[in-house]
Every structure is written in C-alpha cells, then in structure tokens.
Short mmCIF file of C-alpha atoms and ligand atoms in Angstrom, two decimals:
data_model
loop_
_atom_site.label_atom_id
_atom_site.label_comp_id
_atom_site.label_asym_id
_atom_site.label_seq_id
_atom_site.Cartn_x
_atom_site.Cartn_y
_atom_site.Cartn_z
CA UNK A 1 9.98 36.98 0.37
CA UNK A 2 7.57 34.09 1.03
CA UNK A 3 6.57 32.52 4.36
CA UNK A 4 9.34 29.95 4.13
CA UNK A 5 11.87 32.75 3.79
CA UNK A 6 13.04 31.51 0.40
CA UNK A 7 13.76 34.08 -2.27
CA UNK A 8 15.01 33.70 -5.81
CA UNK A 9 18.17 34.99 -7.48
CA UNK A 10 19.15 34.86 -11.13
CA UNK A 11 22.84 34.14 -10.96
CA UNK A 12 23.98 33.23 -14.46
CA UNK A 13 23.10 33.57 -18.11
CA UNK A 14 24.34 31.99 -21.30
CA UNK A 15 23.46 31.81 -24.96
CA UNK A 16 24.39 30.10 -28.21
CA UNK A 17 23.38 30.58 -31.82
CA UNK A 18 24.13 28.73 -35.05
CA UNK A 19 27.12 30.03 -37.05
CA UNK A 20 25.28 30.67 -40.30
CA UNK A 21 23.97 34.24 -40.66
CA UNK A 22 21.55 35.12 -43.45
CA UNK A 23 20.99 38.81 -44.15
CA UNK A 24 18.01 40.54 -45.71
CA UNK A 25 19.73 40.78 -49.10
CA UNK A 26 20.10 37.00 -49.18
CA UNK A 27 16.44 36.57 -48.20
CA UNK A 28 15.40 38.76 -51.11
CA UNK A 29 16.64 35.92 -53.32
CA UNK A 30 14.19 33.58 -51.56
CA UNK A 31 10.99 35.70 -51.53
CA UNK A 32 9.94 39.01 -53.04
CA UNK A 33 11.20 41.36 -50.35
CA UNK A 34 13.92 43.93 -49.75
CA UNK A 35 16.36 44.96 -47.05
CA UNK A 36 14.56 48.31 -46.93
CA UNK A 37 11.13 46.71 -46.27
CA UNK A 38 12.42 44.32 -43.60
CA UNK A 39 14.52 46.89 -41.72
CA UNK A 40 11.89 49.64 -41.71
CA UNK A 41 8.98 47.31 -40.78
CA UNK A 42 10.83 45.11 -38.27
CA UNK A 43 14.35 46.34 -37.49
CA UNK A 44 15.75 42.93 -38.41
CA UNK A 45 18.93 42.89 -40.53
CA UNK A 46 20.00 39.28 -40.28
CA UNK A 47 19.14 36.03 -38.54
CA UNK A 48 21.08 32.88 -37.62
CA UNK A 49 19.87 29.64 -39.17
CA UNK A 50 20.65 26.10 -38.08
CA UNK A 51 21.94 23.81 -40.82
CA UNK A 52 20.34 20.46 -41.58
CA UNK A 53 22.80 18.53 -39.35
CA UNK A 54 22.31 20.79 -36.32
CA UNK A 55 19.99 20.05 -33.45
CA UNK A 56 18.31 21.96 -30.66
CA UNK A 57 20.01 20.03 -27.88
CA UNK A 58 23.45 21.18 -29.10
CA UNK A 59 22.82 24.95 -28.91
CA UNK A 60 20.65 24.55 -25.82
CA UNK A 61 23.43 22.62 -24.05
CA UNK A 62 26.02 25.23 -25.00
CA UNK A 63 23.81 28.06 -23.69
CA UNK A 64 23.22 26.02 -20.53
CA UNK A 65 26.93 25.41 -19.93
CA UNK A 66 27.67 29.14 -20.29
CA UNK A 67 24.94 30.00 -17.78
CA UNK A 68 26.14 27.38 -15.30
CA UNK A 69 29.73 28.67 -15.57
CA UNK A 70 28.62 32.26 -14.91
CA UNK A 71 26.57 31.15 -11.90
CA UNK A 72 29.68 29.45 -10.51
CA UNK A 73 28.00 26.12 -9.90
CA UNK A 74 28.55 22.63 -11.29
CA UNK A 75 26.05 20.78 -13.52
CA UNK A 76 25.79 18.20 -10.75
CA UNK A 77 24.42 20.93 -8.43
CA UNK A 78 21.29 21.29 -10.60
CA UNK A 79 18.00 20.00 -9.21
CA UNK A 80 15.74 20.89 -12.13
CA UNK A 81 16.10 21.67 -15.83
CA UNK A 82 13.23 23.26 -17.74
CA UNK A 83 13.47 23.58 -21.50
CA UNK A 84 11.02 26.08 -22.99
CA UNK A 85 10.67 25.25 -26.67
CA UNK A 86 8.19 24.72 -29.46
CA UNK A 87 10.72 22.95 -31.65
CA UNK A 88 12.11 19.97 -29.73
CA UNK A 89 14.37 17.48 -31.49
CA UNK A 90 11.96 14.86 -30.22
CA UNK A 91 8.25 15.38 -29.55
CA UNK A 92 8.62 13.24 -26.42
CA UNK A 93 10.92 15.92 -25.07
CA UNK A 94 14.49 17.15 -25.48
CA UNK A 95 15.25 18.32 -21.93
CA UNK A 96 16.55 14.97 -20.68
CA UNK A 97 18.92 14.75 -23.62
CA UNK A 98 20.32 18.16 -22.62
CA UNK A 99 20.54 16.94 -19.01
CA UNK A 100 22.65 14.04 -20.29
CA UNK A 101 24.82 16.24 -22.54
CA UNK A 102 25.70 18.72 -19.79
CA UNK A 103 26.23 16.00 -17.17
CA UNK A 104 23.49 16.76 -14.65
CA UNK A 105 22.26 13.30 -13.63
CA UNK A 106 20.73 14.45 -10.32
CA UNK A 107 18.42 16.96 -11.99
CA UNK A 108 14.96 16.22 -13.27
CA UNK A 109 14.35 17.65 -16.73
CA UNK A 110 11.26 18.38 -18.76
CA UNK A 111 10.09 20.40 -21.75
CA UNK A 112 7.38 23.04 -21.62
CA UNK A 113 5.69 24.86 -24.46
CA UNK A 114 4.29 28.36 -24.47
CA UNK A 115 5.73 29.52 -27.81
CA UNK A 116 7.40 32.94 -27.61
CA UNK A 117 6.19 33.33 -24.01
CA UNK A 118 7.89 30.07 -23.03
CA UNK A 119 10.84 31.66 -21.25
CA UNK A 120 8.66 33.90 -19.05
CA UNK A 121 6.27 31.02 -18.28
CA UNK A 122 9.34 28.90 -17.50
CA UNK A 123 10.72 31.50 -15.09
CA UNK A 124 7.49 31.53 -13.13
CA UNK A 125 7.28 27.71 -13.18
CA UNK A 126 10.86 27.41 -11.91
CA UNK A 127 10.11 29.98 -9.21
CA UNK A 128 7.28 27.83 -7.80
CA UNK A 129 9.64 24.89 -7.22
CA UNK A 130 12.21 27.16 -5.54
CA UNK A 131 9.74 29.07 -3.37
CA UNK A 132 8.22 25.87 -1.99
CA UNK A 133 11.69 24.69 -0.98
CA UNK A 134 11.56 21.64 -3.25
CA UNK A 135 14.50 22.63 -5.49
CA UNK A 136 17.33 25.13 -4.98
CA UNK A 137 19.22 25.22 -8.29
CA UNK A 138 17.23 25.45 -11.50
CA UNK A 139 18.43 25.74 -15.08
CA UNK A 140 15.92 27.38 -17.39
CA UNK A 141 16.59 27.21 -21.12
CA UNK A 142 14.67 28.94 -23.90
CA UNK A 143 15.62 27.50 -27.27
CA UNK A 144 14.01 27.23 -30.68
CA UNK A 145 14.85 26.28 -34.24
CA UNK A 146 11.83 27.83 -35.90
CA UNK A 147 13.55 27.65 -39.32
CA UNK A 148 12.46 23.99 -39.33
CA UNK A 149 8.83 25.10 -39.48
CA UNK A 150 8.93 28.42 -41.31
CA UNK A 151 7.09 28.61 -44.63
CA UNK A 152 10.01 29.78 -46.77
CA UNK A 153 7.59 30.91 -49.48
CA UNK A 154 5.62 33.25 -47.15
CA UNK A 155 7.32 36.65 -47.17
CA UNK A 156 4.95 37.89 -44.44
CA UNK A 157 6.51 35.54 -41.87
CA UNK A 158 9.78 33.99 -43.13
CA UNK A 159 11.71 37.26 -42.83
CA UNK A 160 10.99 37.46 -39.10
CA UNK A 161 12.37 34.30 -37.56
CA UNK A 162 15.80 33.02 -36.54
CA UNK A 163 17.28 30.21 -34.46
CA UNK A 164 18.99 30.38 -31.08
CA UNK A 165 19.21 29.38 -27.43
CA UNK A 166 19.52 31.21 -24.14
CA UNK A 167 19.61 30.03 -20.54
CA UNK A 168 19.63 31.27 -16.97
CA UNK A 169 20.37 29.75 -13.59
CA UNK A 170 17.80 30.51 -10.90
CA UNK A 171 18.78 29.77 -7.29
CA UNK A 172 17.22 29.85 -3.86
CA UNK A 173 18.45 33.04 -2.20
CA UNK A 174 18.09 34.98 1.05
CA UNK A 175 17.01 38.06 -0.86
CA UNK A 176 14.09 37.70 -3.28
CA UNK A 177 14.98 39.14 -6.69
CA UNK A 178 11.87 37.95 -8.52
CA UNK A 179 9.66 40.85 -7.58
CA UNK A 180 6.45 40.24 -9.50
CA UNK A 181 4.85 38.44 -12.41
CA UNK A 182 1.67 38.08 -14.43
CA UNK A 183 0.85 35.31 -16.91
CA UNK A 184 -2.03 35.30 -19.39
CA UNK A 185 -3.42 33.20 -22.22
CA UNK A 186 -6.41 33.44 -24.54
CA UNK A 187 -7.33 30.90 -27.17
CA UNK A 188 -9.79 33.05 -29.07
CA UNK A 189 -7.04 34.27 -31.38
CA UNK A 190 -5.35 30.85 -31.52
CA UNK A 191 -5.55 30.72 -35.29
CA UNK A 192 -3.61 33.98 -35.68
CA UNK A 193 -0.31 32.21 -35.13
CA UNK A 194 -0.01 28.48 -35.52
CA UNK A 195 2.27 25.57 -36.24
CA UNK A 196 -0.63 23.14 -36.60
CA UNK A 197 -0.83 19.38 -36.86
CA UNK A 198 -2.35 18.33 -40.14
CA UNK A 199 -4.11 14.98 -39.95
CA UNK A 200 -3.76 12.40 -42.73
CA UNK A 201 -6.26 9.58 -42.39
CA UNK A 202 -4.77 6.09 -42.36
CA UNK A 203 -6.86 2.95 -42.06
CA UNK A 204 -4.96 0.42 -39.95
CA UNK A 205 -7.58 -2.37 -39.97
CA UNK A 206 -11.02 -2.53 -41.53
CA UNK A 207 -13.03 0.45 -40.31
CA UNK A 208 -10.39 1.68 -37.84
CA UNK A 209 -8.61 4.83 -38.87
CA UNK A 210 -5.91 6.81 -37.16
CA UNK A 211 -4.24 10.05 -38.04
CA UNK A 212 -0.70 9.87 -39.43
CA UNK A 213 0.00 13.45 -40.34
CA UNK A 214 2.73 15.94 -39.73
CA UNK A 215 3.09 19.51 -38.56
CA UNK A 216 2.50 22.25 -41.10
CA UNK A 217 4.62 25.36 -41.58
CA UNK A 218 3.91 28.41 -39.45
CA UNK A 219 0.89 30.51 -40.39
CA UNK A 220 0.53 34.02 -38.99
CA UNK A 221 -1.75 37.01 -39.19
CA UNK A 222 0.96 39.59 -38.57
CA UNK A 223 -1.33 42.57 -38.14
CA UNK A 224 -3.45 40.81 -35.52
CA UNK A 225 -0.39 39.71 -33.53
CA UNK A 226 1.06 43.19 -33.76
CA UNK A 227 -2.12 44.78 -32.39
CA UNK A 228 -2.38 42.16 -29.64
CA UNK A 229 1.24 42.68 -28.54
CA UNK A 230 1.09 46.46 -28.42
CA UNK A 231 -2.13 46.40 -26.39
CA UNK A 232 -1.56 43.44 -24.04
CA UNK A 233 2.15 43.62 -23.24
CA UNK A 234 2.05 47.03 -21.49
CA UNK A 235 -0.99 45.85 -19.48
CA UNK A 236 0.74 42.75 -18.22
CA UNK A 237 3.95 44.62 -17.37
CA UNK A 238 1.94 47.20 -15.43
CA UNK A 239 0.22 44.44 -13.48
CA UNK A 240 3.55 42.75 -12.68
CA UNK A 241 5.02 46.13 -11.66
CA UNK A 242 2.03 46.73 -9.37
CA UNK A 243 2.67 43.37 -7.70
CA UNK A 244 6.34 44.34 -7.31
CA UNK A 245 5.24 47.65 -5.79
CA UNK A 246 7.19 49.51 -8.47
CA UNK A 247 6.41 52.02 -11.18
CA UNK A 248 7.72 51.99 -14.74
CA UNK A 249 9.94 54.93 -13.77
CA UNK A 250 11.89 52.60 -11.47
CA UNK A 251 12.70 50.11 -14.23
CA UNK A 252 16.33 50.07 -15.39
CA UNK A 253 15.80 47.85 -18.43
CA UNK A 254 12.86 46.83 -20.58
CA UNK A 255 13.59 43.35 -21.91
CA UNK A 256 10.88 42.23 -24.32
CA UNK A 257 10.51 39.25 -26.58
CA UNK A 258 12.48 40.35 -29.65
CA UNK A 259 9.75 40.20 -32.30
CA UNK A 260 9.78 43.58 -33.99
CA UNK A 261 11.53 46.87 -33.14
CA UNK A 262 8.26 48.71 -33.72
CA UNK A 263 6.60 46.58 -31.02
CA UNK A 264 9.49 47.26 -28.62
CA UNK A 265 9.25 51.01 -29.28
CA UNK A 266 5.46 51.13 -28.96
CA UNK A 267 5.45 49.19 -25.66
CA UNK A 268 8.23 51.38 -24.24
CA UNK A 269 6.33 54.50 -25.27
CA UNK A 270 3.10 53.31 -23.64
CA UNK A 271 4.98 52.57 -20.42
CA UNK A 272 6.90 55.87 -20.66
CA UNK A 273 10.21 54.01 -20.55
CA UNK A 274 13.01 55.78 -22.45
CA UNK A 275 14.47 54.24 -25.62
CA UNK A 276 17.89 54.07 -23.90
CA UNK A 277 16.45 51.50 -21.47
CA UNK A 278 15.13 49.15 -24.14
CA UNK A 279 17.28 46.06 -24.70
CA UNK A 280 17.28 45.17 -28.39
CA UNK A 281 19.35 42.73 -30.38
CA UNK A 282 16.78 41.63 -32.94
CA UNK A 283 18.71 43.35 -35.76
CA UNK A 284 21.22 40.50 -35.52
CA UNK A 285 19.02 37.53 -34.66
CA UNK A 286 15.40 38.20 -35.68
CA UNK A 287 12.68 36.57 -33.62
CA UNK A 288 14.14 33.48 -31.95
CA UNK A 289 10.92 32.59 -30.11
CA UNK A 290 11.54 31.15 -26.61
CA UNK A 291 15.25 32.00 -26.94
CA UNK A 292 14.89 35.71 -27.61
CA UNK A 293 14.64 37.01 -24.03
CA UNK A 294 17.53 35.00 -22.51
CA UNK A 295 19.65 35.64 -25.61
CA UNK A 296 19.16 39.41 -25.31
CA UNK A 297 19.62 39.23 -21.52
CA UNK A 298 22.88 37.32 -21.83
CA UNK A 299 24.31 39.74 -24.39
CA UNK A 300 23.40 42.74 -22.25
CA UNK A 301 24.92 41.15 -19.13
CA UNK A 302 28.15 40.19 -20.92
CA UNK A 303 28.41 43.68 -22.47
CA UNK A 304 28.24 45.09 -18.94
CA UNK A 305 25.00 46.95 -19.71
CA UNK A 306 22.92 45.06 -17.16
CA UNK A 307 24.62 45.22 -13.75
CA UNK A 308 23.98 43.46 -10.46
CA UNK A 309 20.93 44.93 -8.75
CA UNK A 310 19.43 46.41 -11.92
CA UNK A 311 15.64 46.11 -12.15
CA UNK A 312 14.41 44.46 -15.32
CA UNK A 313 10.86 44.40 -16.66
CA UNK A 314 10.61 41.46 -19.03
CA UNK A 315 7.71 40.26 -21.15
CA UNK A 316 7.02 37.56 -23.69
CA UNK A 317 4.10 37.20 -26.09
CA UNK A 318 3.11 34.96 -28.92
CA UNK A 319 1.23 31.93 -30.12
CA UNK A 320 -1.54 30.49 -27.99
CA UNK A 321 -2.07 33.30 -27.64
CA UNK A 322 0.09 33.57 -24.54
CA UNK A 323 1.71 36.54 -22.86
CA UNK A 324 3.31 37.32 -19.55
CA UNK A 325 5.72 39.52 -17.65
CA UNK A 326 8.26 39.16 -14.85
CA UNK A 327 9.96 41.90 -12.86
CA UNK A 328 13.33 40.85 -11.47
CA UNK A 329 16.68 42.16 -10.33
CA UNK A 330 19.85 40.76 -11.83
CA UNK A 331 22.22 38.89 -9.51
CA UNK A 332 22.07 37.83 -5.85
O1 UT7 B 401 6.50 36.07 -31.67
C1 UT7 B 401 5.39 36.72 -32.23
C2 UT7 B 401 5.54 36.55 -33.71
N1 UT7 B 401 4.86 37.45 -34.54
C3 UT7 B 401 5.04 38.79 -34.57
O2 UT7 B 401 5.67 39.38 -33.79
C4 UT7 B 401 4.39 39.49 -35.73
C5 UT7 B 401 3.86 40.86 -35.40
N2 UT7 B 401 3.58 41.57 -36.59
C6 UT7 B 401 4.52 42.24 -37.29
O3 UT7 B 401 5.66 42.29 -36.88
C7 UT7 B 401 4.11 42.96 -38.54
O4 UT7 B 401 2.71 42.88 -38.71
C8 UT7 B 401 4.80 42.40 -39.81
C9 UT7 B 401 6.27 42.76 -39.78
C10 UT7 B 401 4.65 40.89 -39.89
C11 UT7 B 401 4.18 43.05 -41.05
O5 UT7 B 401 4.26 44.45 -40.98
P1 UT7 B 401 2.98 45.33 -41.34
O6 UT7 B 401 3.41 46.72 -41.25
O7 UT7 B 401 1.85 44.87 -40.47
O8 UT7 B 401 2.76 44.96 -42.86
P2 UT7 B 401 1.48 44.29 -43.54
O9 UT7 B 401 1.32 42.89 -43.16
O10 UT7 B 401 0.31 45.23 -43.37
O11 UT7 B 401 1.91 44.38 -45.04
C12 UT7 B 401 2.05 45.63 -45.72
C13 UT7 B 401 2.44 45.33 -47.15
C14 UT7 B 401 1.51 44.32 -47.82
O12 UT7 B 401 1.38 44.70 -49.17
P3 UT7 B 401 0.07 45.47 -49.68
O13 UT7 B 401 -1.06 44.53 -49.38
O14 UT7 B 401 0.03 46.73 -48.89
O15 UT7 B 401 0.37 45.65 -51.12
C15 UT7 B 401 2.28 43.03 -47.74
O16 UT7 B 401 1.95 42.14 -48.79
O17 UT7 B 401 3.75 44.75 -47.19
C16 UT7 B 401 3.70 43.52 -47.91
N3 UT7 B 401 4.67 42.60 -47.33
C17 UT7 B 401 5.96 42.61 -47.71
N4 UT7 B 401 6.63 43.32 -48.63
C18 UT7 B 401 7.94 43.10 -48.78
C19 UT7 B 401 4.51 41.71 -46.34
N5 UT7 B 401 5.67 41.10 -46.08
C20 UT7 B 401 6.59 41.65 -46.92
C21 UT7 B 401 7.97 41.44 -47.11
N6 UT7 B 401 8.60 42.19 -48.04
N7 UT7 B 401 8.68 40.56 -46.38
#
C-alpha cells in the first residue's frame, strides 16, 4: 500500500481471437516445415489469423467489453484506456478508436509499444496513474495482429506467431494486489528481433529528400532470443518477487508471455516452480505478442483455474529488447 492508501485490484479479464485457425499441417504447405518440428521445438499446434477485412480495434474492443463485464463496471466508468500493441490499425494510435467503439467517452486513451512485453509495461504504467490517485478505473488491452508483418517465407519465424487480444480492468482498491514489479530494456540486441522501417528516398523539391518507405516483415534471431529469455526472465521474476517479499514457492501460477513451451518449462525449472503451476495455451494460439499474457490469464480465470486471491508471477519479454515481471493477486 502506498502513502495515499491507494492499492490496486485486477477485477476483470476478457479476450478475443479471430475465427480462422491454421494448424501446423496447413503451414507445411506454406514453408518447408512439419507438425513434428513445430510441436517439438515450440509446443504450438495452431494459431488464429485475422483475415484481410479484420482490424485490431474489433478484437481489442471485444476483449475490452468482456473484461469490463467481468469487472461489473460500465464503459462510462473508465478513466483511462491503454492499448499495448505493435500493430495498430493506425500509426497515430488505435486506442481512441477502441474508446469510441466501446462507448467510454470520459476516458483518455493512448497506445503504447513494448512489443511482447507491452502488457506487463502497460500494467505498471496503469498502476502509476492509480497509485497517485489520478485515475481509479483503468482498462488495459494487449492486442496484436502480427500476421500483418510476418515474413510468410521465413520458416524460422512464421510458424511462431498468431493474432489475438486480451484485456484487464485495474481499479483503485483498499487492498493492494499488485505486489511487485521489475521492468528492463536493453538495446544492444535490438537487431535480434525487429519490424524495421525501411526508408525509400523521395525527392520532393530540388535537393530536398524525405523518406517514404514502409515497415519490413519481422526478422528474428531465434536462438539469441531464446537464450535471452531463459536467462533474463527468471532474474526479473526473482527481483519482482523480492520486492513483493515473496519466494517462488509462494507463487500459485506462473504466467509467462506465450512464446515457446520450452521457454516456459526452462523458466519454471530455474525458478523451481512445478509444471502444474505453469499457465500455457500457446498450443492453440502461438505467440500473440502483447495479447499473449491477458489471453492466457482470461482463459485460466474463466476455466476456474485461477481463483480470487491466487498469487500470479507474470513476465513478458521480446523485441527492444524489453522484459519485465509483475507479481499480483487476482481479484479484489
Ligand atoms: O516474443 C519473442 C519472440 N521470439 C521467440 O520467442 C523466439 C525464441 N526462440 C525460439 O523459440 C527458437 O529458437 C525457435 C523455435 C525459433 C527455433 O528453435 P531452435 O531449436 O533454436 O532451432 P534452430 O533455429 O537452431 O534451428 C534448428 C534447425 C535448423 O536447421 P539446421 O541448420 O540444423 O539444418 C533450421 O533451419 O531447424 C531448422 N528450422 C526448421 N525446420 C523445420 C528452423 N525453423 C524450422 C521450421 N521447420 N519451421
């Protein structure tokens, strides 16, 4: 609890994914791969892909509405909406469009980008506004349509990603359920995972050039990201646990960014957290970037796995590179 006596509760979750599922067998018609390779190396069996007509604001709004309903509040109660995404419908931002679609005119809405760590960074950002007493009801959405930017000829990365959206409602509360966090970033390995802007020179008047390029498909050094995740994620969770005055033995659920089952297993092993406490749904969705944590959280809550008062150690990691962890208890 802070000096103002304002704590934070996570009171609702929601998610939404596109209808179209593409399994590993179908992907083996796109690149030289196999169901056996993808399942043994990643644990992924299928992913949801957004069709050409679909947009981020639609699935993000649906996830948001589900979270708001679970929290038992009205959209008009929201003070702040944060959309964590790397794939907005509009580079100027998509959050205000979602605000409009869900009918939350009083809220202020903005996008933030921290790739696959976006949801964790968003949680901590939202918490600052609540703890200072500025806002009481915050909607945090993690949503991405990475299929827009996947290189569908690169078998080393295209098999990993899927599309989706997840959301939570965070509210000012007497009891503080956000127990600890740690955020990190390091640009030295920036080139290991990128969705880079590629400049095209255009001369607009004599001697004056501007860049009129576009973004390029995702490039990734999988091995480097794998090593980084397995080393850095346990460290950051341990730091957040220390701040929460807890040990890994007191964690009920380990909720990691759903990138690869082998990463989930390795992190759990390093933290000595049993496999039965690891939340995993990547077999069905692949890596949905900023959406993966709230999507897995929402499924586990709706399945009755995660119960009120359970302690969750959550961590995201990805491009930037960025990584971070939060320790929180579900419910008021
Ligand atoms: O949000 C963060 C996003 N990124 C990640 O989480 C990525 C983290 N990294 C990983 O998950 C793993 O590194 C991968 C799943 C991407 C790759 O697994 P790996 O065990 O590191 O495989 P590798 O890259 O060392 O490749 C092993 C072999 C290579 O063949 P050779 O050189 O041994 O003949 C690859 O060419 O597997 C080959 N390969 C494939 N084969 C069939 C790579 N991708 C595929 C594929 N199907 N899809």
